[in-house]
Amino acid sequence: MVIELLSGFKGLSPFKDATVDDSWDQINRCYVFLAMVLMGAVTTMRQYSGTLIACDGFSKFHPQFAEDYCWSLGMYTVREAYDLPASMVPYPGVLPSDLPACVPRLLKNGTLTKCGSEKDVLPADRIFHLWYQWASFYFWIVAILYYTPYIMFKQLGGSEYKPLIKLLCLASSASEKHMEEIQERVVNWLFFRFKTYIFDKGYYAWLRKNSFSLVIGVTKLSYLLITVAVFYLTGFMFEYGNNTWYRYGADWYGTRFSPYMDVNNSITLNKDILFPKMVACEIKRWGPSGIEVETAQCVLAPNVLYQYLFLFTWYLLVAVFFANLISCFLHISEMFFSNGTYNRMIDQGMLPNKPMYRFVFMNIGAGGREIVQILTDNSNPLLFSKIFNDLTSMLITTAKNDDVVENLNTKTETSVIEFESNDSL
């Protein structure tokens, strides 16, 4: 019973034996997805087990009530308390927000410093840190987002080629008799499809033979847009503004080992702005004497963990962004530079550069070339060369019998006829 239950979850794994998408797309649906699931599991366990916060300074309220209140309604830091020497604040951003605008100080010459009117000073800016309530959900949502393009890819035709890939994987361990049967089935499957790609004309035929390549392009673009959206919305999730999150990973590297930071701690690091370990909490409650207000300091211990998880997330998103950018560029190159993809097929399939191979490859459209590339990636070169040779022979024979070769351009027609006069198929 337990074994059957566990085997049912095997299909949910993003790591498949037979894959239709390329390695660039697998970075998103496998590795980024797995990283987000693991971090989601860690934050969920940390957030819903053990002590989350500890507050000190409340005298009117029960400790458990105070901590639940602060966790639910939010804790804050004061923007004006950043970038102050460590001797003036207990922690960056932690100061009472109702302090006077200026405290007169006695100078050495015996005079006092002058302070402006309280009316001329803006009130202190409280920054409420409410993102921590979303920390565990954040990673699960991002994991789902990175798996969604693959689901879309399968629904738009990617799953149609999965049985073909499984046949090729099965052929590697099959007997010689079964291998020939598998080879025949693959050739027949490809023949009827590529026959339509080559010989049917019109807008619908063009769209059909290029549709699979367009689906792959949309999938790759979706991964890129999701990465940009996640990076932007993560910054938006933090209450104080986006700029600090955008610089988080770069500033961590730049200021982590900076020598001047140890002089007086007068510059607040981004990790202490994004993930404060100590915050203020103000409780307002209706009491016998009216509104009762009390403020205390709270330690937000989970932020010690979150600062490293989100640092890893920052670097991961930046790396995946460039990977997806390269993936989109390579896919566009393959669509418009068919000579390069043809040479790649010849090299990977260990095929000779024959005119009939070029004729078929150049006329099956971008979608057909994507299918051929999937074949080369998921089968051994010997099997692929047999499949492609038999397939090409059948397509050329069909073209001659249907007088299609006569309608092709002179160069291609001459190449095919010369090849057939020198090589027997």
Short mmCIF file of C-alpha atoms in Angstrom, two decimals:
data_model
loop_
_atom_site.label_atom_id
_atom_site.label_comp_id
_atom_site.label_asym_id
_atom_site.label_seq_id
_atom_site.Cartn_x
_atom_site.Cartn_y
_atom_site.Cartn_z
CA MET A 1 0.00 0.00 0.00
CA VAL A 2 2.77 2.42 0.95
CA ILE A 3 4.83 1.51 -2.11
CA GLU A 4 1.85 2.09 -4.39
CA LEU A 5 1.21 5.45 -2.74
CA LEU A 6 4.81 6.55 -3.18
CA SER A 7 4.93 5.35 -6.78
CA GLY A 8 1.97 7.60 -7.52
CA PHE A 9 4.13 10.65 -6.73
CA LYS A 10 6.83 9.59 -9.16
CA GLY A 11 4.98 11.19 -12.05
CA LEU A 12 5.05 14.55 -10.25
CA SER A 13 8.85 14.70 -10.40
CA PRO A 14 10.14 17.32 -12.84
CA PHE A 15 13.06 15.04 -13.77
CA LYS A 16 11.80 12.84 -16.61
CA ASP A 17 13.51 9.95 -18.38
CA ALA A 18 12.21 11.05 -21.77
CA THR A 19 12.14 14.81 -22.30
CA VAL A 20 10.82 16.87 -25.20
CA ASP A 21 12.01 20.28 -24.00
CA ASP A 22 15.70 21.16 -24.19
CA SER A 23 18.20 21.58 -21.37
CA TRP A 24 17.69 25.36 -21.21
CA ASP A 25 14.00 24.91 -20.42
CA GLN A 26 14.79 22.14 -17.95
CA ILE A 27 16.78 24.64 -15.89
CA ASN A 28 13.47 26.35 -15.13
CA ARG A 29 11.03 23.48 -14.71
CA CYS A 30 13.51 21.19 -12.91
CA TYR A 31 16.20 23.02 -10.99
CA VAL A 32 14.50 26.34 -10.23
CA PHE A 33 11.28 24.48 -9.42
CA LEU A 34 13.13 22.11 -7.07
CA ALA A 35 15.02 24.98 -5.38
CA MET A 36 11.78 26.86 -4.71
CA VAL A 37 10.06 23.74 -3.36
CA LEU A 38 12.95 23.06 -0.96
CA MET A 39 13.03 26.67 0.27
CA GLY A 40 9.25 26.65 0.57
CA ALA A 41 9.42 23.53 2.73
CA VAL A 42 12.13 25.08 4.94
CA THR A 43 10.26 28.36 5.45
CA THR A 44 6.96 26.57 6.08
CA MET A 45 8.52 24.38 8.77
CA ARG A 46 10.30 27.35 10.34
CA GLN A 47 7.27 29.61 10.24
CA TYR A 48 4.73 27.21 11.65
CA SER A 49 6.85 25.41 14.23
CA GLY A 50 8.77 26.96 17.10
CA THR A 51 8.90 30.54 18.29
CA LEU A 52 8.55 33.22 15.66
CA ILE A 53 9.03 36.43 17.64
CA ALA A 54 9.86 37.49 21.17
CA CYS A 55 8.82 40.93 22.46
CA ASP A 56 10.06 42.81 25.50
CA GLY A 57 8.63 45.99 27.01
CA PHE A 58 4.91 45.25 27.21
CA SER A 59 3.47 45.61 30.69
CA LYS A 60 -0.26 46.10 29.99
CA PHE A 61 -0.75 43.04 27.78
CA HIS A 62 -0.25 39.32 28.14
CA PRO A 63 2.98 38.21 26.37
CA GLN A 64 1.21 35.71 24.13
CA PHE A 65 -1.41 38.26 23.13
CA ALA A 66 1.28 40.85 22.42
CA GLU A 67 3.33 38.52 20.22
CA ASP A 68 0.32 37.27 18.27
CA TYR A 69 -0.84 40.88 17.81
CA CYS A 70 2.55 42.00 16.51
CA TRP A 71 2.88 39.00 14.21
CA SER A 72 -0.59 39.48 12.76
CA LEU A 73 -0.81 43.28 12.42
CA GLY A 74 2.79 44.01 11.57
CA MET A 75 5.99 45.32 13.07
CA TYR A 76 7.86 48.35 11.87
CA THR A 77 11.12 50.23 11.78
CA VAL A 78 11.66 53.99 11.47
CA ARG A 79 13.26 55.21 8.26
CA GLU A 80 14.95 58.17 9.99
CA ALA A 81 16.70 55.74 12.34
CA TYR A 82 18.72 54.19 9.51
CA ASP A 83 22.31 55.21 8.88
CA LEU A 84 22.89 56.34 12.45
CA PRO A 85 25.90 55.40 14.59
CA ALA A 86 25.45 52.23 16.64
CA SER A 87 25.80 54.25 19.85
CA MET A 88 22.55 56.10 19.10
CA VAL A 89 20.24 53.19 18.23
CA PRO A 90 19.83 49.67 19.66
CA TYR A 91 19.42 48.36 16.12
CA PRO A 92 19.21 50.09 12.72
CA GLY A 93 15.72 51.48 12.29
CA VAL A 94 14.60 50.98 15.90
CA LEU A 95 13.74 54.29 17.57
CA PRO A 96 10.51 55.72 18.97
CA SER A 97 8.71 57.50 16.15
CA ASP A 98 7.45 60.24 18.51
CA LEU A 99 10.89 61.61 19.43
CA PRO A 100 11.27 65.40 19.36
CA ALA A 101 12.57 66.87 16.14
CA CYS A 102 15.70 68.10 17.86
CA VAL A 103 17.30 67.85 21.30
CA PRO A 104 19.14 71.05 22.39
CA ARG A 105 22.80 70.37 23.17
CA LEU A 106 25.21 72.50 25.20
CA LEU A 107 28.21 73.57 23.14
CA LYS A 108 31.73 74.20 24.47
CA ASN A 109 31.30 77.95 24.17
CA GLY A 110 28.38 77.77 26.59
CA THR A 111 25.56 78.25 24.11
CA LEU A 112 22.76 75.86 23.18
CA THR A 113 22.02 74.56 19.73
CA LYS A 114 18.84 75.94 18.24
CA CYS A 115 16.05 73.66 17.12
CA GLY A 116 13.34 74.42 14.65
CA SER A 117 9.64 74.29 15.34
CA GLU A 118 7.96 70.89 15.60
CA LYS A 119 5.42 72.09 13.04
CA ASP A 120 8.13 72.46 10.40
CA VAL A 121 9.35 68.87 10.70
CA LEU A 122 7.68 65.97 8.95
CA PRO A 123 6.62 63.06 11.19
CA ALA A 124 8.82 59.99 11.28
CA ASP A 125 8.21 57.48 8.51
CA ARG A 126 7.24 54.06 9.79
CA ILE A 127 8.11 51.14 7.53
CA PHE A 128 5.87 48.17 8.25
CA HIS A 129 7.41 44.78 7.46
CA LEU A 130 4.46 42.63 6.49
CA TRP A 131 6.19 40.48 3.88
CA TYR A 132 7.25 37.82 6.42
CA GLN A 133 3.66 36.60 6.57
CA TRP A 134 4.00 35.67 2.88
CA ALA A 135 7.46 34.11 3.06
CA SER A 136 6.38 30.47 2.92
CA PHE A 137 3.66 31.09 0.32
CA TYR A 138 6.11 33.09 -1.79
CA PHE A 139 8.32 30.11 -2.61
CA TRP A 140 5.40 27.79 -3.33
CA ILE A 141 3.82 30.34 -5.69
CA VAL A 142 7.10 30.89 -7.53
CA ALA A 143 7.57 27.12 -7.88
CA ILE A 144 4.12 26.81 -9.48
CA LEU A 145 4.87 29.73 -11.82
CA TYR A 146 8.04 28.09 -13.10
CA TYR A 147 6.24 24.82 -13.81
CA THR A 148 3.28 26.45 -15.56
CA PRO A 149 5.01 27.03 -18.97
CA TYR A 150 5.84 23.33 -19.19
CA ILE A 151 2.18 22.44 -18.62
CA MET A 152 1.25 24.94 -21.32
CA PHE A 153 3.92 23.45 -23.60
CA LYS A 154 2.47 19.95 -23.23
CA GLN A 155 -1.08 21.12 -23.81
CA LEU A 156 -0.08 22.95 -27.00
CA GLY A 157 1.51 19.89 -28.58
CA GLY A 158 4.64 18.99 -26.64
CA SER A 159 3.14 15.81 -25.20
CA GLU A 160 2.31 14.63 -28.73
CA TYR A 161 5.96 13.72 -29.27
CA LYS A 162 6.48 12.00 -25.92
CA PRO A 163 5.53 8.47 -27.20
CA LEU A 164 8.04 8.91 -30.02
CA ILE A 165 10.80 9.72 -27.52
CA LYS A 166 9.85 6.75 -25.35
CA LEU A 167 10.09 4.46 -28.38
CA LEU A 168 13.60 5.72 -29.07
CA CYS A 169 14.62 5.21 -25.44
CA LEU A 170 13.15 1.69 -25.55
CA ALA A 171 15.12 0.87 -28.68
CA SER A 172 18.44 1.29 -26.88
CA SER A 173 17.77 -1.82 -24.76
CA ALA A 174 15.63 -3.80 -27.24
CA SER A 175 16.67 -6.81 -29.28
CA GLU A 176 17.59 -6.48 -32.94
CA LYS A 177 14.16 -7.66 -34.08
CA HIS A 178 12.31 -5.25 -31.81
CA MET A 179 14.69 -2.45 -32.77
CA GLU A 180 13.80 -2.89 -36.44
CA GLU A 181 10.11 -2.81 -35.54
CA ILE A 182 10.57 0.36 -33.49
CA GLN A 183 12.59 1.91 -36.28
CA GLU A 184 9.82 1.15 -38.79
CA ARG A 185 7.15 2.69 -36.55
CA VAL A 186 9.16 5.85 -36.02
CA VAL A 187 9.85 6.21 -39.75
CA ASN A 188 6.17 5.76 -40.63
CA TRP A 189 5.10 8.26 -37.96
CA LEU A 190 7.53 10.85 -39.25
CA PHE A 191 6.83 10.12 -42.91
CA PHE A 192 3.13 11.01 -42.82
CA ARG A 193 3.86 14.15 -40.82
CA PHE A 194 6.78 15.39 -42.90
CA LYS A 195 4.99 14.53 -46.12
CA THR A 196 2.32 17.05 -45.16
CA TYR A 197 4.97 19.59 -44.13
CA ILE A 198 6.83 19.39 -47.46
CA PHE A 199 4.10 18.98 -50.06
CA ASP A 200 1.10 20.89 -48.67
CA LYS A 201 1.00 24.55 -49.60
CA GLY A 202 -0.91 27.52 -48.25
CA TYR A 203 -1.06 29.53 -45.05
CA TYR A 204 -2.50 26.75 -42.91
CA ALA A 205 0.17 24.31 -44.09
CA TRP A 206 2.90 26.87 -43.28
CA LEU A 207 1.44 27.45 -39.84
CA ARG A 208 1.18 23.73 -39.15
CA LYS A 209 4.77 22.91 -40.04
CA ASN A 210 6.07 25.85 -37.99
CA SER A 211 3.63 25.63 -35.07
CA PHE A 212 5.79 23.40 -32.88
CA SER A 213 8.71 25.81 -33.15
CA LEU A 214 6.39 28.70 -32.29
CA VAL A 215 5.14 26.80 -29.23
CA ILE A 216 8.73 26.29 -28.08
CA GLY A 217 9.45 29.98 -28.62
CA VAL A 218 6.41 31.02 -26.60
CA THR A 219 7.46 28.65 -23.79
CA LYS A 220 10.96 30.08 -23.66
CA LEU A 221 9.61 33.62 -23.69
CA SER A 222 7.23 32.69 -20.85
CA TYR A 223 10.14 31.52 -18.71
CA LEU A 224 11.93 34.81 -19.37
CA LEU A 225 8.88 36.94 -18.55
CA ILE A 226 8.17 34.94 -15.39
CA THR A 227 11.73 35.54 -14.19
CA VAL A 228 11.40 39.29 -14.75
CA ALA A 229 7.96 39.36 -13.08
CA VAL A 230 9.14 37.40 -10.05
CA PHE A 231 12.16 39.66 -9.61
CA TYR A 232 10.00 42.78 -9.83
CA LEU A 233 7.15 41.51 -7.63
CA THR A 234 9.62 40.32 -4.99
CA GLY A 235 10.84 43.89 -4.65
CA PHE A 236 7.24 45.07 -4.56
CA MET A 237 6.53 42.58 -1.76
CA PHE A 238 8.90 44.39 0.57
CA GLU A 239 7.12 47.36 2.09
CA TYR A 240 9.78 50.07 1.96
CA GLY A 241 10.38 50.07 -1.81
CA ASN A 242 11.88 48.13 -4.67
CA ASN A 243 15.35 49.62 -5.08
CA THR A 244 16.81 47.93 -2.02
CA TRP A 245 15.78 44.46 -3.24
CA TYR A 246 17.08 45.10 -6.74
CA ARG A 247 20.55 45.83 -5.33
CA TYR A 248 20.41 43.20 -2.60
CA GLY A 249 22.79 40.59 -4.01
CA ALA A 250 25.19 43.12 -5.52
CA ASP A 251 25.33 45.24 -2.36
CA TRP A 252 25.81 42.19 -0.19
CA TYR A 253 28.93 41.30 -2.13
CA GLY A 254 30.13 44.90 -2.21
CA THR A 255 29.60 45.78 1.47
CA ARG A 256 29.95 42.45 3.22
CA PHE A 257 33.74 42.74 3.44
CA SER A 258 34.08 46.49 3.19
CA PRO A 259 36.55 47.74 5.86
CA TYR A 260 34.83 51.05 6.63
CA MET A 261 31.67 49.27 7.77
CA ASP A 262 33.39 48.32 11.03
CA VAL A 263 34.23 51.87 12.07
CA ASN A 264 30.95 53.08 13.54
CA ASN A 265 28.22 51.08 11.73
CA SER A 266 26.73 54.35 10.51
CA ILE A 267 25.54 52.88 7.20
CA THR A 268 22.71 50.38 7.41
CA LEU A 269 23.28 47.29 5.29
CA ASN A 270 20.59 46.15 2.90
CA LYS A 271 20.21 42.86 4.74
CA ASP A 272 19.27 44.82 7.88
CA ILE A 273 16.83 46.99 5.95
CA LEU A 274 15.21 44.08 4.12
CA PHE A 275 15.34 41.57 6.95
CA PRO A 276 15.48 43.43 10.30
CA LYS A 277 16.17 41.14 13.23
CA MET A 278 14.85 43.67 15.73
CA VAL A 279 11.70 45.72 15.15
CA ALA A 280 9.25 47.90 17.03
CA CYS A 281 5.65 47.01 17.68
CA GLU A 282 2.85 49.29 18.82
CA ILE A 283 -0.32 47.85 20.34
CA LYS A 284 -3.54 49.82 20.48
CA ARG A 285 -6.40 48.39 22.50
CA TRP A 286 -9.67 49.67 23.86
CA GLY A 287 -9.47 49.66 27.65
CA PRO A 288 -11.29 51.04 30.68
CA SER A 289 -9.63 54.43 30.29
CA GLY A 290 -10.07 54.61 26.53
CA ILE A 291 -7.47 53.75 23.89
CA GLU A 292 -4.46 52.08 25.50
CA VAL A 293 -1.21 52.32 23.57
CA GLU A 294 2.08 50.62 24.34
CA THR A 295 5.24 50.15 22.30
CA ALA A 296 7.96 47.52 22.72
CA GLN A 297 10.86 45.93 20.86
CA CYS A 298 10.55 42.51 19.26
CA VAL A 299 13.14 40.10 17.93
CA LEU A 300 12.19 38.62 14.56
CA ALA A 301 14.41 35.53 14.62
CA PRO A 302 13.29 33.91 11.31
CA ASN A 303 14.88 36.79 9.42
CA VAL A 304 18.30 35.31 10.17
CA LEU A 305 17.29 32.42 7.91
CA TYR A 306 15.30 34.45 5.40
CA GLN A 307 18.15 36.82 4.60
CA TYR A 308 20.19 33.91 3.21
CA LEU A 309 17.30 32.22 1.42
CA PHE A 310 16.39 35.42 -0.38
CA LEU A 311 20.05 36.13 -1.13
CA PHE A 312 20.23 32.75 -2.87
CA THR A 313 16.95 33.57 -4.63
CA TRP A 314 18.37 36.88 -5.87
CA TYR A 315 21.42 35.25 -7.43
CA LEU A 316 19.29 32.40 -8.80
CA LEU A 317 16.84 34.76 -10.52
CA VAL A 318 19.67 36.81 -12.05
CA ALA A 319 21.39 33.65 -13.36
CA VAL A 320 18.15 32.21 -14.71
CA PHE A 321 17.30 35.52 -16.41
CA PHE A 322 20.52 35.43 -18.45
CA ALA A 323 20.06 31.70 -19.14
CA ASN A 324 16.56 32.32 -20.50
CA LEU A 325 17.80 35.29 -22.51
CA ILE A 326 20.43 33.09 -24.14
CA SER A 327 17.83 30.35 -24.68
CA CYS A 328 15.50 32.75 -26.53
CA PHE A 329 18.37 34.03 -28.65
CA LEU A 330 19.48 30.51 -29.60
CA HIS A 331 15.95 29.49 -30.50
CA ILE A 332 15.48 32.52 -32.75
CA SER A 333 18.83 31.73 -34.38
CA GLU A 334 17.76 28.15 -35.05
CA MET A 335 14.50 29.33 -36.61
CA PHE A 336 16.12 31.74 -39.08
CA PHE A 337 19.54 30.13 -39.64
CA SER A 338 18.57 26.68 -40.86
CA ASN A 339 22.04 25.95 -42.27
CA GLY A 340 23.48 25.98 -38.78
CA THR A 341 20.85 23.57 -37.46
CA TYR A 342 21.41 21.33 -40.48
CA ASN A 343 25.13 21.12 -39.76
CA ARG A 344 24.34 20.43 -36.12
CA MET A 345 22.09 17.52 -37.13
CA ILE A 346 24.78 16.12 -39.44
CA ASP A 347 27.37 16.26 -36.66
CA GLN A 348 25.18 14.83 -33.90
CA GLY A 349 23.65 12.13 -36.11
CA MET A 350 27.01 11.24 -37.69
CA LEU A 351 25.42 11.52 -41.15
CA PRO A 352 27.16 12.29 -44.44
CA ASN A 353 26.33 15.63 -45.99
CA LYS A 354 24.13 14.42 -48.84
CA PRO A 355 21.81 16.52 -51.03
CA MET A 356 18.70 14.51 -50.20
CA TYR A 357 19.25 15.10 -46.47
CA ARG A 358 19.52 18.84 -47.05
CA PHE A 359 16.44 18.84 -49.29
CA VAL A 360 14.27 17.20 -46.62
CA PHE A 361 15.69 19.18 -43.73
CA MET A 362 15.24 22.55 -45.42
CA ASN A 363 11.64 21.88 -46.49
CA ILE A 364 10.05 20.47 -43.31
CA GLY A 365 9.81 23.90 -41.67
CA ALA A 366 11.03 25.14 -38.31
CA GLY A 367 8.67 22.78 -36.47
CA GLY A 368 9.91 19.76 -38.40
CA ARG A 369 13.51 20.71 -37.69
CA GLU A 370 12.71 20.90 -34.00
CA ILE A 371 11.34 17.36 -34.15
CA VAL A 372 14.47 16.14 -35.91
CA GLN A 373 16.62 17.81 -33.27
CA ILE A 374 14.63 16.07 -30.52
CA LEU A 375 15.36 12.77 -32.27
CA THR A 376 19.09 13.45 -32.34
CA ASP A 377 19.09 14.37 -28.64
CA ASN A 378 17.19 11.27 -27.50
CA SER A 379 18.57 8.46 -29.70
CA ASN A 380 21.97 7.00 -30.42
CA PRO A 381 23.60 8.19 -33.68
CA LEU A 382 23.42 4.75 -35.33
CA LEU A 383 19.67 4.44 -34.81
CA PHE A 384 19.06 8.03 -35.86
CA SER A 385 21.07 7.65 -39.07
CA LYS A 386 19.01 4.59 -40.05
CA ILE A 387 15.73 6.36 -39.26
CA PHE A 388 16.62 9.54 -41.11
CA ASN A 389 18.02 7.69 -44.12
CA ASP A 390 14.88 5.54 -44.51
CA LEU A 391 12.64 8.56 -43.92
CA THR A 392 14.44 10.66 -46.51
CA SER A 393 14.32 7.84 -49.06
CA MET A 394 10.54 7.51 -48.65
CA LEU A 395 9.99 11.27 -48.95
CA ILE A 396 12.15 11.60 -52.09
CA THR A 397 10.42 8.61 -53.72
CA THR A 398 7.03 10.13 -52.93
CA ALA A 399 8.14 13.45 -54.38
CA LYS A 400 9.18 11.78 -57.67
CA ASN A 401 6.04 9.72 -57.96
CA ASP A 402 3.82 12.75 -57.33
CA ASP A 403 5.87 14.94 -59.69
CA VAL A 404 6.60 17.30 -56.82
CA VAL A 405 10.30 17.53 -57.52
CA GLU A 406 9.56 19.23 -60.83
CA ASN A 407 7.96 22.12 -58.97
CA LEU A 408 10.97 22.70 -56.73
CA ASN A 409 13.74 25.12 -57.52
CA THR A 410 16.28 24.00 -60.10
CA LYS A 411 19.18 23.72 -57.68
CA THR A 412 17.38 21.42 -55.29
CA GLU A 413 15.92 19.32 -58.12
CA THR A 414 19.31 18.83 -59.75
CA SER A 415 20.93 17.90 -56.42
CA VAL A 416 18.30 15.27 -55.64
CA ILE A 417 18.41 13.73 -59.13
CA GLU A 418 22.23 13.65 -59.13
CA PHE A 419 22.22 11.98 -55.75
CA GLU A 420 19.75 9.30 -56.80
CA SER A 421 21.77 8.55 -59.90
CA ASN A 422 24.88 7.95 -57.79
CA ASP A 423 23.43 6.32 -54.69
CA SER A 424 20.87 3.60 -54.44
CA LEU A 425 18.29 4.12 -51.70
#
